[in-house]
PDB file of C-alpha atoms in Angstrom:
ATOM      1  CA  MET A 246     -11.902 104.590  88.547  1.00  0.00           C
ATOM      2  CA  SER A 247      -8.962 102.634  90.089  1.00  0.00           C
ATOM      3  CA  ALA A 248      -8.378 102.722  93.837  1.00  0.00           C
ATOM      4  CA  ALA A 249      -5.230 104.718  93.326  1.00  0.00           C
ATOM      5  CA  ALA A 250      -4.130 107.016  90.559  1.00  0.00           C
ATOM      6  CA  ALA A 251      -0.502 106.911  89.425  1.00  0.00           C
ATOM      7  CA  ARG A 252       1.315 110.163  90.079  1.00  0.00           C
ATOM      8  CA  PRO A 253       3.162 111.192  86.936  1.00  0.00           C
ATOM      9  CA  PRO A 254       6.945 111.778  87.228  1.00  0.00           C
ATOM     10  CA  ARG A 255       7.400 115.417  88.171  1.00  0.00           C
ATOM     11  CA  GLY A 256      10.776 116.988  87.421  1.00  0.00           C
ATOM     12  CA  LEU A 257      12.942 113.850  87.853  1.00  0.00           C
ATOM     13  CA  LEU A 258      15.146 114.337  84.797  1.00  0.00           C
ATOM     14  CA  TRP A 259      17.444 117.074  86.103  1.00  0.00           C
ATOM     15  CA  PRO A 260      17.637 115.754  89.694  1.00  0.00           C
ATOM     16  CA  THR A 261      18.556 112.333  88.256  1.00  0.00           C
ATOM     17  CA  LEU A 262      21.276 113.756  86.016  1.00  0.00           C
ATOM     18  CA  ALA A 263      22.674 115.881  88.839  1.00  0.00           C
ATOM     19  CA  THR A 264      22.679 112.873  91.157  1.00  0.00           C
ATOM     20  CA  LEU A 265      24.481 110.693  88.601  1.00  0.00           C
ATOM     21  CA  VAL A 266      27.151 113.355  88.073  1.00  0.00           C
ATOM     22  CA  ALA A 267      27.661 113.820  91.831  1.00  0.00           C
ATOM     23  CA  LEU A 268      27.707 110.050  92.351  1.00  0.00           C
ATOM     24  CA  ALA A 269      30.359 109.596  89.655  1.00  0.00           C
ATOM     25  CA  ILE A 270      32.516 112.298  91.268  1.00  0.00           C
ATOM     26  CA  LEU A 271      32.210 110.763  94.760  1.00  0.00           C
ATOM     27  CA  VAL A 272      33.029 107.257  93.508  1.00  0.00           C
ATOM     28  CA  ALA A 273      35.989 108.601  91.503  1.00  0.00           C
ATOM     29  CA  LEU A 274      37.344 110.422  94.566  1.00  0.00           C
ATOM     30  CA  GLY A 275      36.986 107.289  96.682  1.00  0.00           C
ATOM     31  CA  THR A 276      38.739 105.167  94.064  1.00  0.00           C
ATOM     32  CA  TRP A 277      41.522 107.740  93.756  1.00  0.00           C
ATOM     33  CA  GLN A 278      42.081 107.554  97.501  1.00  0.00           C
ATOM     34  CA  VAL A 279      42.210 103.749  97.340  1.00  0.00           C
ATOM     35  CA  ASN A 280      44.909 104.020  94.670  1.00  0.00           C
ATOM     36  CA  ARG A 281      46.751 106.600  96.756  1.00  0.00           C
ATOM     37  CA  LEU A 282      46.557 104.247  99.734  1.00  0.00           C
ATOM     38  CA  ALA A 283      48.275 101.500  97.757  1.00  0.00           C
ATOM     39  CA  TRP A 284      50.930 103.984  96.578  1.00  0.00           C
ATOM     40  CA  LYS A 285      51.531 105.322 100.093  1.00  0.00           C
ATOM     41  CA  GLU A 286      51.848 101.828 101.588  1.00  0.00           C
ATOM     42  CA  GLY A 287      54.351 100.968  98.858  1.00  0.00           C
ATOM     43  CA  LEU A 288      56.306 104.137  99.634  1.00  0.00           C
ATOM     44  CA  ILE A 289      56.377 103.325 103.352  1.00  0.00           C
ATOM     45  CA  ASP A 290      57.590  99.789 102.667  1.00  0.00           C
ATOM     46  CA  ALA A 291      60.234 101.063 100.254  1.00  0.00           C
ATOM     47  CA  ALA A 292      61.503 103.729 102.660  1.00  0.00           C
ATOM     48  CA  THR A 293      61.724 101.196 105.472  1.00  0.00           C
ATOM     49  CA  SER A 294      63.595  98.533 103.506  1.00  0.00           C
ATOM     50  CA  ARG A 295      65.788 100.654 101.226  1.00  0.00           C
ATOM     51  CA  SER A 296      67.062 102.974 103.936  1.00  0.00           C
ATOM     52  CA  VAL A 297      68.696 100.125 105.865  1.00  0.00           C
ATOM     53  CA  ALA A 298      70.028  98.162 102.885  1.00  0.00           C
ATOM     54  CA  ASP A 299      73.688  98.111 101.940  1.00  0.00           C
ATOM     55  CA  PRO A 300      74.550 101.161  99.819  1.00  0.00           C
ATOM     56  CA  ALA A 301      74.657 100.718  96.062  1.00  0.00           C
ATOM     57  CA  PRO A 302      76.610 102.959  93.676  1.00  0.00           C
ATOM     58  CA  ALA A 303      74.780 106.222  93.016  1.00  0.00           C
ATOM     59  CA  PRO A 304      73.213 106.111  89.517  1.00  0.00           C
ATOM     60  CA  GLY A 305      75.207 108.012  86.909  1.00  0.00           C
ATOM     61  CA  PRO A 306      74.176 109.853  83.737  1.00  0.00           C
ATOM     62  CA  SER A 307      73.695 106.684  81.672  1.00  0.00           C
ATOM     63  CA  GLU A 308      70.929 105.571  84.058  1.00  0.00           C
ATOM     64  CA  TRP A 309      69.064 108.830  84.618  1.00  0.00           C
ATOM     65  CA  ALA A 310      66.744 108.673  81.605  1.00  0.00           C
ATOM     66  CA  ALA A 311      65.368 105.254  82.564  1.00  0.00           C
ATOM     67  CA  MET A 312      64.945 105.960  86.288  1.00  0.00           C
ATOM     68  CA  ARG A 313      61.424 105.735  87.734  1.00  0.00           C
ATOM     69  CA  GLU A 314      61.017 107.604  91.004  1.00  0.00           C
ATOM     70  CA  ASP A 315      59.086 104.792  92.719  1.00  0.00           C
ATOM     71  CA  ASP A 316      62.026 102.479  92.007  1.00  0.00           C
ATOM     72  CA  TRP A 317      64.761 104.659  93.502  1.00  0.00           C
ATOM     73  CA  ILE A 318      63.300 107.022  96.097  1.00  0.00           C
ATOM     74  CA  TYR A 319      64.963 106.467  99.522  1.00  0.00           C
ATOM     75  CA  ARG A 320      67.451 103.991  98.047  1.00  0.00           C
ATOM     76  CA  ARG A 321      70.703 103.970  99.981  1.00  0.00           C
ATOM     77  CA  VAL A 322      73.647 104.843  97.746  1.00  0.00           C
ATOM     78  CA  SER A 323      77.301 105.733  97.941  1.00  0.00           C
ATOM     79  CA  ALA A 324      79.612 107.794  95.743  1.00  0.00           C
ATOM     80  CA  THR A 325      83.290 108.643  95.770  1.00  0.00           C
ATOM     81  CA  GLY A 326      84.609 112.042  94.837  1.00  0.00           C
ATOM     82  CA  ARG A 327      85.315 115.499  96.225  1.00  0.00           C
ATOM     83  CA  TYR A 328      83.171 118.275  97.621  1.00  0.00           C
ATOM     84  CA  GLY A 329      83.031 121.441  95.556  1.00  0.00           C
ATOM     85  CA  SER A 330      82.960 124.959  96.948  1.00  0.00           C
ATOM     86  CA  GLY A 331      79.945 126.758  98.334  1.00  0.00           C
ATOM     87  CA  GLU A 332      76.765 125.654 100.032  1.00  0.00           C
ATOM     88  CA  VAL A 333      73.027 126.368  99.925  1.00  0.00           C
ATOM     89  CA  HIS A 334      70.929 126.837 103.069  1.00  0.00           C
ATOM     90  CA  VAL A 335      67.382 125.444 102.946  1.00  0.00           C
ATOM     91  CA  PHE A 336      65.224 126.556 105.860  1.00  0.00           C
ATOM     92  CA  MET A 337      63.356 123.889 107.800  1.00  0.00           C
ATOM     93  CA  ALA A 338      61.815 123.372 111.224  1.00  0.00           C
ATOM     94  CA  LEU A 339      63.077 120.056 112.533  1.00  0.00           C
ATOM     95  CA  GLY A 340      60.273 119.011 114.843  1.00  0.00           C
ATOM     96  CA  ASP A 341      61.207 115.385 115.580  1.00  0.00           C
ATOM     97  CA  PRO A 342      64.987 115.148 115.231  1.00  0.00           C
ATOM     98  CA  GLU A 343      66.921 111.916 115.243  1.00  0.00           C
ATOM     99  CA  GLY A 344      69.950 113.735 116.647  1.00  0.00           C
ATOM    100  CA  PRO A 345      70.267 116.083 119.641  1.00  0.00           C
ATOM    101  CA  LEU A 346      69.458 119.308 117.749  1.00  0.00           C
ATOM    102  CA  GLY A 347      66.084 120.416 116.462  1.00  0.00           C
ATOM    103  CA  GLY A 348      63.795 123.368 115.936  1.00  0.00           C
ATOM    104  CA  PRO A 349      64.229 126.025 113.243  1.00  0.00           C
ATOM    105  CA  GLY A 350      67.399 125.876 111.218  1.00  0.00           C
ATOM    106  CA  TYR A 351      68.822 124.964 107.839  1.00  0.00           C
ATOM    107  CA  LEU A 352      69.725 121.954 105.756  1.00  0.00           C
ATOM    108  CA  ILE A 353      73.208 122.420 104.316  1.00  0.00           C
ATOM    109  CA  PHE A 354      73.481 121.462 100.642  1.00  0.00           C
ATOM    110  CA  ALA A 355      76.878 121.199  98.980  1.00  0.00           C
ATOM    111  CA  PRO A 356      77.994 120.124  95.496  1.00  0.00           C
ATOM    112  CA  PHE A 357      79.829 116.817  95.247  1.00  0.00           C
ATOM    113  CA  VAL A 358      81.860 116.006  92.129  1.00  0.00           C
ATOM    114  CA  THR A 359      82.106 112.255  91.672  1.00  0.00           C
ATOM    115  CA  ASP A 360      85.229 110.527  90.470  1.00  0.00           C
ATOM    116  CA  ALA A 361      83.349 109.883  87.203  1.00  0.00           C
ATOM    117  CA  GLY A 362      83.091 113.632  86.606  1.00  0.00           C
ATOM    118  CA  TRP A 363      79.393 114.283  87.136  1.00  0.00           C
ATOM    119  CA  THR A 364      77.973 116.205  90.099  1.00  0.00           C
ATOM    120  CA  LEU A 365      75.268 115.560  92.636  1.00  0.00           C
ATOM    121  CA  LEU A 366      73.957 117.788  95.391  1.00  0.00           C
ATOM    122  CA  VAL A 367      74.396 116.484  98.918  1.00  0.00           C
ATOM    123  CA  ASP A 368      72.281 117.307 101.952  1.00  0.00           C
ATOM    124  CA  ARG A 369      75.011 117.237 104.583  1.00  0.00           C
ATOM    125  CA  GLY A 370      72.574 117.689 107.460  1.00  0.00           C
ATOM    126  CA  PHE A 371      70.880 120.150 109.789  1.00  0.00           C
ATOM    127  CA  VAL A 372      72.273 123.173 111.627  1.00  0.00           C
ATOM    128  CA  PRO A 373      70.397 125.503 114.013  1.00  0.00           C
ATOM    129  CA  LEU A 374      69.817 129.130 113.099  1.00  0.00           C
ATOM    130  CA  ASP A 375      72.853 130.423 114.964  1.00  0.00           C
ATOM    131  CA  ARG A 376      75.197 128.058 113.098  1.00  0.00           C
ATOM    132  CA  LYS A 377      74.217 129.052 109.595  1.00  0.00           C
ATOM    133  CA  ASP A 378      77.505 130.856 109.010  1.00  0.00           C
ATOM    134  CA  PRO A 379      79.984 128.274 107.679  1.00  0.00           C
ATOM    135  CA  ALA A 380      82.705 129.873 109.833  1.00  0.00           C
ATOM    136  CA  THR A 381      80.898 128.589 112.961  1.00  0.00           C
ATOM    137  CA  ARG A 382      81.119 124.882 112.066  1.00  0.00           C
ATOM    138  CA  PRO A 383      83.235 122.349 110.192  1.00  0.00           C
ATOM    139  CA  GLY A 384      83.245 122.513 106.424  1.00  0.00           C
ATOM    140  CA  PRO A 385      83.049 119.458 104.195  1.00  0.00           C
ATOM    141  CA  PRO A 386      86.013 117.098 104.346  1.00  0.00           C
ATOM    142  CA  ALA A 387      88.864 117.887 101.990  1.00  0.00           C
ATOM    143  CA  GLY A 388      90.225 115.452  99.452  1.00  0.00           C
ATOM    144  CA  GLU A 389      88.608 112.342  98.074  1.00  0.00           C
ATOM    145  CA  VAL A 390      85.868 110.894 100.270  1.00  0.00           C
ATOM    146  CA  THR A 391      83.042 108.392  99.975  1.00  0.00           C
ATOM    147  CA  ILE A 392      79.583 109.599 100.903  1.00  0.00           C
ATOM    148  CA  ASP A 393      76.714 107.382 102.059  1.00  0.00           C
ATOM    149  CA  GLY A 394      73.096 108.534 102.027  1.00  0.00           C
ATOM    150  CA  LEU A 395      69.559 108.204 100.747  1.00  0.00           C
ATOM    151  CA  MET A 396      68.371 109.260  97.329  1.00  0.00           C
ATOM    152  CA  ARG A 397      65.745 112.000  97.475  1.00  0.00           C
ATOM    153  CA  ARG A 398      63.796 113.882  94.834  1.00  0.00           C
ATOM    154  CA  GLY A 399      63.973 117.618  94.390  1.00  0.00           C
ATOM    155  CA  GLU A 400      61.067 120.026  94.749  1.00  0.00           C
ATOM    156  CA  LYS A 401      59.417 122.720  92.698  1.00  0.00           C
ATOM    157  CA  PRO A 402      58.062 125.906  94.281  1.00  0.00           C
ATOM    158  CA  ALA A 403      54.315 126.296  94.556  1.00  0.00           C
ATOM    159  CA  PHE A 404      52.550 129.368  93.195  1.00  0.00           C
ATOM    160  CA  PHE A 405      52.764 131.247  96.506  1.00  0.00           C
ATOM    161  CA  THR A 406      56.206 129.995  97.573  1.00  0.00           C
ATOM    162  CA  PRO A 407      58.588 132.915  98.145  1.00  0.00           C
ATOM    163  CA  THR A 408      61.475 132.990  95.726  1.00  0.00           C
ATOM    164  CA  PRO A 409      64.926 132.120  97.099  1.00  0.00           C
ATOM    165  CA  ASP A 410      67.206 134.904  98.285  1.00  0.00           C
ATOM    166  CA  PRO A 411      70.674 133.985  96.964  1.00  0.00           C
ATOM    167  CA  GLU A 412      72.300 137.035  98.541  1.00  0.00           C
ATOM    168  CA  ARG A 413      71.222 135.966 102.026  1.00  0.00           C
ATOM    169  CA  ASN A 414      71.421 132.291 101.016  1.00  0.00           C
ATOM    170  CA  GLU A 415      67.844 131.621 102.118  1.00  0.00           C
ATOM    171  CA  TRP A 416      65.894 128.849 100.374  1.00  0.00           C
ATOM    172  CA  LEU A 417      62.539 127.236 101.118  1.00  0.00           C
ATOM    173  CA  VAL A 418      62.392 124.460  98.515  1.00  0.00           C
ATOM    174  CA  ARG A 419      64.969 122.030  97.207  1.00  0.00           C
ATOM    175  CA  ASP A 420      64.841 123.123  93.574  1.00  0.00           C
ATOM    176  CA  LEU A 421      67.891 121.249  92.354  1.00  0.00           C
ATOM    177  CA  PRO A 422      68.557 122.936  88.977  1.00  0.00           C
ATOM    178  CA  VAL A 423      68.234 126.413  90.504  1.00  0.00           C
ATOM    179  CA  MET A 424      70.436 125.434  93.440  1.00  0.00           C
ATOM    180  CA  ALA A 425      73.057 124.037  91.062  1.00  0.00           C
ATOM    181  CA  ASP A 426      73.056 127.318  89.147  1.00  0.00           C
ATOM    182  CA  ALA A 427      73.502 129.272  92.388  1.00  0.00           C
ATOM    183  CA  LEU A 428      76.510 127.101  93.213  1.00  0.00           C
ATOM    184  CA  ASP A 429      77.992 127.615  89.720  1.00  0.00           C
ATOM    185  CA  VAL A 430      77.942 123.882  89.085  1.00  0.00           C
ATOM    186  CA  SER A 431      78.898 122.989  85.543  1.00  0.00           C
ATOM    187  CA  GLY A 432      78.573 119.743  83.659  1.00  0.00           C
ATOM    188  CA  GLU A 433      76.077 116.969  84.303  1.00  0.00           C
ATOM    189  CA  VAL A 434      74.072 117.254  87.532  1.00  0.00           C
ATOM    190  CA  ALA A 435      72.082 114.358  88.970  1.00  0.00           C
ATOM    191  CA  PRO A 436      68.261 114.750  88.955  1.00  0.00           C
ATOM    192  CA  TYR A 437      68.204 113.635  92.588  1.00  0.00           C
ATOM    193  CA  TYR A 438      70.097 114.581  95.724  1.00  0.00           C
ATOM    194  CA  VAL A 439      71.631 112.460  98.463  1.00  0.00           C
ATOM    195  CA  SER A 440      70.751 113.008 102.103  1.00  0.00           C
ATOM    196  CA  LEU A 441      73.618 111.728 104.257  1.00  0.00           C
ATOM    197  CA  VAL A 442      73.008 109.060 106.889  1.00  0.00           C
ATOM    198  CA  ALA A 443      73.711 109.804 110.566  1.00  0.00           C
ATOM    199  CA  ALA A 444      77.113 108.076 110.501  1.00  0.00           C
ATOM    200  CA  GLN A 445      78.322 110.805 108.116  1.00  0.00           C
ATOM    201  CA  THR A 446      77.953 113.539 110.757  1.00  0.00           C
ATOM    202  CA  PRO A 447      81.420 115.105 111.138  1.00  0.00           C
ATOM    203  CA  PRO A 448      83.251 115.393 114.452  1.00  0.00           C
ATOM    204  CA  GLY A 449      81.680 118.198 116.448  1.00  0.00           C
ATOM    205  CA  GLY A 450      78.150 117.196 115.409  1.00  0.00           C
ATOM    206  CA  LEU A 451      77.459 119.750 112.673  1.00  0.00           C
ATOM    207  CA  PRO A 452      75.898 119.497 110.203  1.00  0.00           C
ATOM    208  CA  GLN A 453      73.713 116.894 111.905  1.00  0.00           C
ATOM    209  CA  ALA A 454      73.159 114.200 109.268  1.00  0.00           C
ATOM    210  CA  GLY A 455      70.572 111.430 109.278  1.00  0.00           C
ATOM    211  CA  GLU A 456      67.492 113.657 109.442  1.00  0.00           C
ATOM    212  CA  THR A 457      65.596 112.240 106.471  1.00  0.00           C
ATOM    213  CA  PRO A 458      61.998 111.686 107.680  1.00  0.00           C
ATOM    214  CA  LEU A 459      60.948 108.065 107.176  1.00  0.00           C
ATOM    215  CA  THR A 460      57.484 108.279 108.719  1.00  0.00           C
ATOM    216  CA  PHE A 461      54.535 109.404 106.628  1.00  0.00           C
ATOM    217  CA  SER A 462      50.967 110.411 107.333  1.00  0.00           C
ATOM    218  CA  ASN A 463      48.546 107.921 105.806  1.00  0.00           C
ATOM    219  CA  SER A 464      44.893 108.965 105.973  1.00  0.00           C
ATOM    220  CA  HIS A 465      43.882 107.702 102.534  1.00  0.00           C
ATOM    221  CA  LEU A 466      41.724 104.855 103.924  1.00  0.00           C
ATOM    222  CA  GLN A 467      39.678 107.288 106.011  1.00  0.00           C
ATOM    223  CA  TYR A 468      39.275 109.576 103.000  1.00  0.00           C
ATOM    224  CA  ALA A 469      38.164 106.665 100.789  1.00  0.00           C
ATOM    225  CA  VAL A 470      35.596 105.544 103.355  1.00  0.00           C
ATOM    226  CA  THR A 471      34.325 109.141 103.591  1.00  0.00           C
ATOM    227  CA  TRP A 472      33.853 109.530  99.829  1.00  0.00           C
ATOM    228  CA  TYR A 473      32.235 106.121  99.400  1.00  0.00           C
ATOM    229  CA  GLY A 474      30.043 106.781 102.431  1.00  0.00           C
ATOM    230  CA  LEU A 475      28.856 110.057 100.931  1.00  0.00           C
ATOM    231  CA  ALA A 476      28.059 108.205  97.699  1.00  0.00           C
ATOM    232  CA  ILE A 477      25.872 105.738  99.613  1.00  0.00           C
ATOM    233  CA  VAL A 478      24.115 108.580 101.426  1.00  0.00           C
ATOM    234  CA  LEU A 479      23.503 110.337  98.107  1.00  0.00           C
ATOM    235  CA  VAL A 480      21.892 107.192  96.662  1.00  0.00           C
ATOM    236  CA  GLY A 481      19.668 106.919  99.722  1.00  0.00           C
ATOM    237  CA  VAL A 482      18.597 110.555  99.577  1.00  0.00           C
ATOM    238  CA  TYR A 483      17.846 110.345  95.869  1.00  0.00           C
ATOM    239  CA  GLY A 484      15.905 107.120  96.350  1.00  0.00           C
ATOM    240  CA  ALA A 485      13.722 108.735  99.017  1.00  0.00           C
ATOM    241  CA  PHE A 486      13.196 111.801  96.830  1.00  0.00           C
ATOM    242  CA  ALA A 487      12.241 109.715  93.767  1.00  0.00           C
ATOM    243  CA  TRP A 488       9.897 107.500  95.782  1.00  0.00           C
ATOM    244  CA  ARG A 489       8.009 110.524  97.050  1.00  0.00           C
ATOM    245  CA  ARG A 490       7.684 111.790  93.493  1.00  0.00           C
ATOM    246  CA  LEU A 491       6.568 108.465  92.007  1.00  0.00           C
ATOM    247  CA  ARG A 492       4.398 106.933  94.714  1.00  0.00           C
ATOM    248  CA  PRO A 493       0.707 106.515  93.777  1.00  0.00           C
ATOM    249  CA  LEU A 494      -1.768 109.161  94.887  1.00  0.00           C
ATOM    250  CA  PRO A 495      -4.638 107.918  97.032  1.00  0.00           C
ATOM    251  CA  ASP A 496      -8.013 107.747  95.213  1.00  0.00           C
ATOM    252  CA  HIS A 497     -10.700 109.266  97.401  1.00  0.00           C
ATOM    253  CA  GLY A 498     -13.484 108.186  95.040  1.00  0.00           C
ATOM    254  CA  ALA A 499     -15.511 110.087  92.462  1.00  0.00           C
ATOM    255  CA  PRO A 500     -16.543 113.619  93.418  1.00  0.00           C
ATOM    256  CA  PRO A 501     -20.236 114.085  94.456  1.00  0.00           C
ATOM    257  CA  PRO A 502     -22.640 115.156  91.673  1.00  0.00           C
ATOM    258  CA  GLU A 503     -22.974 118.681  93.021  1.00  0.00           C
ATOM    259  CA  ALA A 504     -19.173 119.104  92.733  1.00  0.00           C
ATOM    260  CA  ARG A 505     -19.233 118.141  89.038  1.00  0.00           C
TER     261      ARG A 505
END
């Protein structure tokens, strides 16, 4: 008999399949984070460069269908027209303000009818809780004006997001079509809104414009390393498990005659 007897594979099929499935998931998650890292770095670069560029005309209805968000988000634009009536109050906690005011308060959104006849919603800036009432602060300028701000995308409520309270004028997300309906805006409404730059803050300091956040958390590299690291650990664990199952058994020689 040979010095060592081969140990037959014992139950490796299902552990192997489970390991391959888990490995594919871990590698896919790591790759997704690498792609997200590239996207986030592109977003950071775009926000940094576009926000300080000279303003371009705000895109009108003929351009909306072809717009790709990555190409226009945070672009600095201008538009000429008149403010409409009414405003929407979107709650936010301004933790790192650019201006002197911060903490809990509201972003003041107002309709702006361009001289071309279409409407966009404008984030005029931040007000603290005790200045929510429009009577306590300046309203939008009357007559024809030119606004200057950054293009931003709207939001959609999550499953557990409380619905807006139009009677109290309390909103938690910037859902542009719903906000436009609440303001009785008719006609064509831009699929983006414009957040005014700090220079557009009116005399008296309210609403406090220029509060668009241009810093972003970026942990995608750490996440990618974590997922890929777990994949490597999984391969090591499976390799050790398979080796223990497949290693040869020691041959202790033929049994004595009396044991036969």
